[in-house]
Short mmCIF file of C-alpha atoms in Angstrom, two decimals:
data_model
loop_
_atom_site.label_atom_id
_atom_site.label_comp_id
_atom_site.label_asym_id
_atom_site.label_seq_id
_atom_site.Cartn_x
_atom_site.Cartn_y
_atom_site.Cartn_z
CA MET A 1 95.35 120.65 54.28
CA HIS A 2 99.11 120.05 54.36
CA GLN A 3 101.15 118.04 56.82
CA SER A 4 104.71 116.78 56.65
CA TYR A 5 107.26 114.51 58.20
CA LYS A 6 110.38 112.81 56.95
CA SER A 7 108.48 109.57 56.45
CA SER A 8 104.88 108.82 55.52
CA ASP A 9 105.13 105.48 57.43
CA PRO A 10 102.99 105.80 60.61
CA HIS A 11 105.30 103.34 62.40
CA THR A 12 108.01 106.03 62.32
CA TRP A 13 105.77 108.75 63.77
CA HIS A 14 105.84 109.99 67.34
CA TRP A 15 103.35 108.93 69.91
CA GLY A 16 99.95 110.50 69.36
CA TRP A 17 100.48 111.66 65.82
CA LYS A 18 98.24 109.10 64.16
CA SER A 19 95.35 109.96 66.45
CA GLN A 20 96.01 113.70 66.25
CA ARG A 21 95.95 113.69 62.45
CA GLN A 22 92.72 111.80 62.57
CA THR A 23 91.04 114.61 64.45
CA TRP A 24 91.41 116.82 61.35
CA ILE A 25 90.02 114.14 59.05
CA ASP A 26 87.05 113.47 61.30
CA LEU A 27 86.08 117.17 61.62
CA HIS A 28 86.74 118.02 57.95
CA PRO A 29 85.44 115.13 55.85
CA ASP A 30 85.22 117.31 52.66
CA TRP A 31 88.80 118.49 52.77
CA LEU A 32 91.69 117.26 50.64
CA PHE A 33 94.57 116.07 52.84
CA ILE A 34 98.12 116.17 51.39
CA PHE A 35 101.00 114.54 53.19
CA TRP A 36 104.55 115.57 52.24
CA ASP A 37 107.69 113.59 53.12
CA ASP A 38 111.27 114.84 52.69
CA GLU A 39 111.59 113.55 49.15
CA GLN A 40 108.43 115.23 48.04
CA ASN A 41 109.46 118.47 49.77
CA ALA A 42 112.72 118.43 47.75
CA LEU A 43 110.80 117.79 44.55
CA LEU A 44 108.41 120.64 45.24
CA ALA A 45 111.33 123.02 45.84
CA LYS A 46 112.97 121.95 42.59
CA CYS A 47 109.80 122.30 40.54
CA THR A 48 109.07 125.75 41.90
CA GLY A 49 112.62 127.14 41.54
CA TYR A 50 113.50 127.13 45.28
CA ASP A 51 115.78 124.07 45.40
CA ASP A 52 118.75 126.33 46.21
CA VAL A 53 116.86 127.65 49.26
CA LEU A 54 116.69 124.16 50.77
CA GLU A 55 120.21 123.13 49.69
CA GLY A 56 122.48 122.31 52.59
CA ARG A 57 119.77 122.76 55.22
CA SER A 58 119.18 120.60 58.24
CA GLY A 59 116.05 118.41 58.12
CA ILE A 60 113.98 120.78 60.33
CA GLN A 61 115.11 123.87 58.43
CA SER A 62 114.04 122.31 55.17
CA ALA A 63 110.66 121.29 56.74
CA ASP A 64 110.17 124.81 58.01
CA LEU A 65 110.77 126.40 54.64
CA SER A 66 108.69 123.75 52.82
CA ARG A 67 105.52 124.97 54.54
CA LEU A 68 106.10 128.36 52.91
CA LEU A 69 106.17 126.52 49.61
CA TYR A 70 102.87 124.68 50.32
CA LEU A 71 101.03 127.90 51.08
CA ASN A 72 102.58 129.77 48.21
CA GLU A 73 101.86 127.11 45.57
CA TYR A 74 98.56 125.67 46.83
CA GLY A 75 97.14 127.81 49.65
CA GLY A 76 95.05 126.13 52.32
CA LEU A 77 96.01 125.10 55.83
CA TYR A 78 99.30 123.78 57.13
CA THR A 79 99.59 122.24 60.58
CA ASP A 80 102.32 120.30 62.40
CA MET A 81 101.70 116.63 62.98
CA ASP A 82 101.16 117.14 66.70
CA TYR A 83 98.27 119.58 66.20
CA ILE A 84 94.81 118.55 67.37
CA ALA A 85 91.64 119.84 65.78
CA LEU A 86 88.94 120.66 68.31
CA GLN A 87 86.38 122.38 66.04
CA ASN A 88 85.67 122.57 62.32
CA HIS A 89 87.99 125.22 60.92
CA GLU A 90 85.66 126.70 58.40
CA HIS A 91 84.36 128.65 61.41
CA VAL A 92 87.70 130.10 62.38
CA PHE A 93 88.51 131.04 58.79
CA ASN A 94 85.32 133.08 58.66
CA LEU A 95 85.10 134.55 62.15
CA ASP A 96 83.53 138.02 62.17
CA LYS A 97 85.78 139.00 65.14
CA ASN A 98 88.15 141.79 64.04
CA GLN A 99 87.36 140.91 60.40
CA VAL A 100 89.20 137.60 60.46
CA ASN A 101 86.93 136.55 57.54
CA LEU A 102 88.56 139.17 55.32
CA GLN A 103 92.18 138.20 55.83
CA GLN A 104 94.25 136.54 53.12
CA ILE A 105 96.63 134.92 55.66
CA LEU A 106 96.02 133.76 59.19
CA LEU A 107 98.92 132.81 61.41
CA GLN A 108 99.17 131.24 64.86
CA GLY A 109 99.60 133.54 67.73
CA ARG A 110 101.47 132.16 70.77
CA GLN A 111 101.63 133.20 74.43
CA ASP A 112 105.35 132.54 74.83
CA GLN A 113 106.20 134.43 71.57
CA VAL A 114 104.04 136.57 69.34
CA ILE A 115 103.98 134.41 66.28
CA GLY A 116 104.38 130.77 65.44
CA PHE A 117 104.14 128.67 62.26
CA GLU A 118 103.01 125.32 63.57
CA TRP A 119 99.64 126.37 62.04
CA GLY A 120 99.16 128.68 59.11
CA TYR A 121 96.39 129.44 56.57
CA ALA A 122 96.36 131.07 53.16
CA ARG A 123 92.97 131.76 51.68
CA ASN A 124 94.54 131.89 48.16
CA GLN A 125 97.70 130.87 46.34
CA GLN A 126 100.69 133.06 45.54
CA HIS A 127 100.51 135.75 48.23
CA PRO A 128 103.76 137.68 47.78
CA LEU A 129 104.66 137.34 51.45
CA TRP A 130 105.73 133.75 50.88
CA ALA A 131 108.13 134.55 48.08
CA PHE A 132 109.45 137.50 50.10
CA CYS A 133 110.31 135.20 53.05
CA LEU A 134 111.76 132.52 50.80
CA ASN A 135 114.04 135.05 49.19
CA ILE A 136 115.27 136.19 52.61
CA ALA A 137 116.05 132.56 53.35
CA ARG A 138 117.82 132.30 49.99
CA ARG A 139 120.31 134.87 51.17
CA GLN A 140 121.32 132.79 54.20
CA LYS A 141 124.65 131.24 53.31
CA GLY A 142 127.02 128.73 54.95
CA PRO A 143 126.52 125.90 57.47
CA SER A 144 126.43 128.27 60.49
CA LYS A 145 123.05 129.49 59.22
CA ARG A 146 121.82 126.57 57.09
CA LYS A 147 122.45 124.04 59.80
CA GLY A 148 122.05 126.44 62.77
CA CYS A 149 119.18 126.83 65.24
CA PRO A 150 115.90 126.63 63.26
CA ILE A 151 114.09 128.88 65.67
CA TRP A 152 116.26 131.76 64.42
CA TYR A 153 116.89 130.89 60.78
CA THR A 154 113.65 129.28 59.58
CA GLY A 155 111.25 129.09 62.43
CA PRO A 156 109.22 131.59 64.56
CA LYS A 157 111.93 134.21 64.98
CA PHE A 158 112.65 134.18 61.23
CA LEU A 159 108.97 134.41 60.42
CA ASN A 160 108.57 137.34 62.85
CA ARG A 161 111.38 139.25 61.21
CA CYS A 162 110.10 138.47 57.72
CA VAL A 163 106.53 139.63 58.57
CA LYS A 164 107.81 142.84 60.14
CA LYS A 165 110.01 143.60 57.18
CA TYR A 166 107.30 142.85 54.58
CA PHE A 167 104.74 145.05 56.35
CA LYS A 168 107.36 147.73 57.33
CA GLN A 169 106.90 147.17 61.08
CA GLN A 170 110.61 146.71 61.94
CA ASN A 171 110.44 149.22 64.82
CA LYS A 172 107.21 147.85 66.31
CA GLU A 173 106.15 144.70 68.03
CA LEU A 174 103.64 142.55 66.09
CA GLU A 175 100.20 142.23 67.71
CA HIS A 176 97.46 139.62 67.79
CA MET A 177 94.14 140.29 66.07
CA VAL A 178 95.47 143.29 64.09
CA SER A 179 95.05 143.36 60.31
CA TYR A 180 98.28 144.06 58.48
CA GLY A 181 98.43 145.45 54.96
CA HIS A 182 95.07 145.55 53.11
CA ASN A 183 93.50 142.68 54.92
CA ASP A 184 96.62 140.68 54.05
CA LEU A 185 97.49 139.09 57.35
CA MET A 186 96.30 138.62 60.90
CA ILE A 187 97.99 136.77 63.79
CA LEU A 188 95.31 135.09 65.81
CA GLU A 189 95.00 135.35 69.57
CA PRO A 190 96.58 132.36 71.23
CA ASN A 191 93.40 130.97 72.78
CA LEU A 192 91.93 130.30 69.36
CA ILE A 193 94.69 128.13 67.94
CA ALA A 194 97.52 127.72 70.41
CA PRO A 195 96.14 127.99 73.91
CA VAL A 196 99.00 125.88 75.59
CA ARG A 197 102.41 127.48 75.97
CA GLY A 198 105.44 125.87 74.42
CA ASP A 199 107.16 125.74 77.82
CA ASP A 200 104.16 124.29 79.73
CA PHE A 201 104.80 120.85 81.12
CA THR A 202 102.83 121.04 84.41
CA SER A 203 99.26 122.14 83.68
CA GLU A 204 96.53 119.68 82.95
CA CYS A 205 97.27 120.13 79.20
CA GLY A 206 100.99 120.36 79.65
CA LYS A 207 101.05 116.87 81.20
CA TRP A 208 99.89 115.51 77.80
CA ARG A 209 103.22 116.48 76.21
CA ASN A 210 105.20 113.81 74.41
CA HIS A 211 106.87 111.20 76.62
CA GLU A 212 108.43 107.85 75.78
CA GLY A 213 106.31 104.78 76.34
CA GLN A 214 102.91 106.45 76.07
CA ASN A 215 100.07 104.36 74.62
CA GLU A 216 98.45 105.61 71.42
CA SER A 217 95.04 104.44 72.65
CA LYS A 218 95.08 107.12 75.36
CA TRP A 219 94.07 109.60 72.60
CA THR A 220 90.84 107.69 72.01
CA THR A 221 90.09 106.58 75.57
CA GLU A 222 91.39 109.17 78.04
CA TRP A 223 91.89 112.38 76.00
CA PRO A 224 88.14 113.00 75.18
CA GLU A 225 87.27 112.93 78.89
CA SER A 226 90.39 114.72 80.19
CA SER A 227 90.39 117.94 82.15
CA CYS A 228 92.51 119.39 79.46
CA ILE A 229 89.88 118.92 76.77
CA GLN A 230 87.24 120.33 79.13
CA TYR A 231 89.42 123.41 79.60
CA LEU A 232 89.98 123.83 75.84
CA ASN A 233 86.26 123.45 75.10
CA GLY A 234 85.46 125.96 77.78
CA ILE A 235 87.60 128.70 76.17
CA GLY A 236 86.35 127.92 72.70
CA ALA A 237 89.63 126.83 71.25
CA PHE A 238 89.63 125.60 67.63
CA ALA A 239 92.90 123.67 67.92
CA VAL A 240 95.79 122.92 70.17
CA THR A 241 99.40 121.75 69.82
CA LEU A 242 101.23 120.00 72.59
CA TYR A 243 104.68 120.56 70.98
CA SER A 244 106.27 117.13 70.68
CA HIS A 245 109.46 119.02 69.60
CA SER A 246 110.61 116.11 67.32
CA TRP A 247 112.91 118.54 65.59
CA GLY A 248 114.84 119.18 68.84
CA GLU A 249 116.39 115.74 69.24
CA GLY A 250 120.14 116.14 69.36
CA LEU A 251 119.95 119.83 68.35
CA LYS A 252 120.94 122.73 70.56
CA CYS A 253 119.63 126.22 70.17
#
C-alpha cells in the first residue's frame, strides 16, 4: 500500500493522519506499507523516465501524478493520508458484485463527482492506462497549467478526461460499477469507498472534517463509538475519507 506526503515526520502531519494511517496497518497486518515523501517521488519519476512530467509542478500536482507512478511501477493500493480503513480490503478487491473481482483497476467513485483518485487500486503492474495518463500530463506546458488548479490538471477532472479518452468514452458520462475495456477498470459505487461527500461539513460524518486544535486521541476514544462510524458500518463501507484538503491551503481553484 502506498501513501505520500511532503514529509515522513508525523509531527508535520495534519490532525488525525497518524491514527487514520494506523487503521490500514491494523486491518492488513500482512501488507507491505510504503511511504513516499517529495524527495522519493522525484527520485521515482527520474528513475522511471517521467522526471519531465513533474518538472515545474506545484507540490500537489507532483503528488497527484506520483500516485500514477506508484500504481504503474508497483501496482497495489494507493490512498490519501486522511483515508480511514473500515474493513479488510481483500474483500473489496474480490467482490463478486458486478465482477469487481475480475477488474485490473479499481477507482474510487464519488457522489459529488463521478471519479476520484484519493483511493486507487491496480491488481498488477504496468497497466497501459497509467502511461497514457502520464503522457497526457507530459504535454501540459507552462506555469498556467503546471502550477494551476490541481483539480483540472492532475486531479479528478484530469483523471476523468484521461479515462474517457483511453476507453473512447469522450461523448459519454462515466458510470459506477460498469466494467470498461476487457475487465480493465471499474469505478466503484461511492458507498463502498467514499460514502461522505467532499462538500459535506454538516452531517454526523461531515462534522469530523479537519479543524484546527482537534485532539489526535479523539480517533481512538470518540471515533469508534461515534454516530458516523455506526452509519458507515450500517451501509457496509470499506473505507472513508473526510477530505482534510491539505493541498488547498493558499491555493485557489
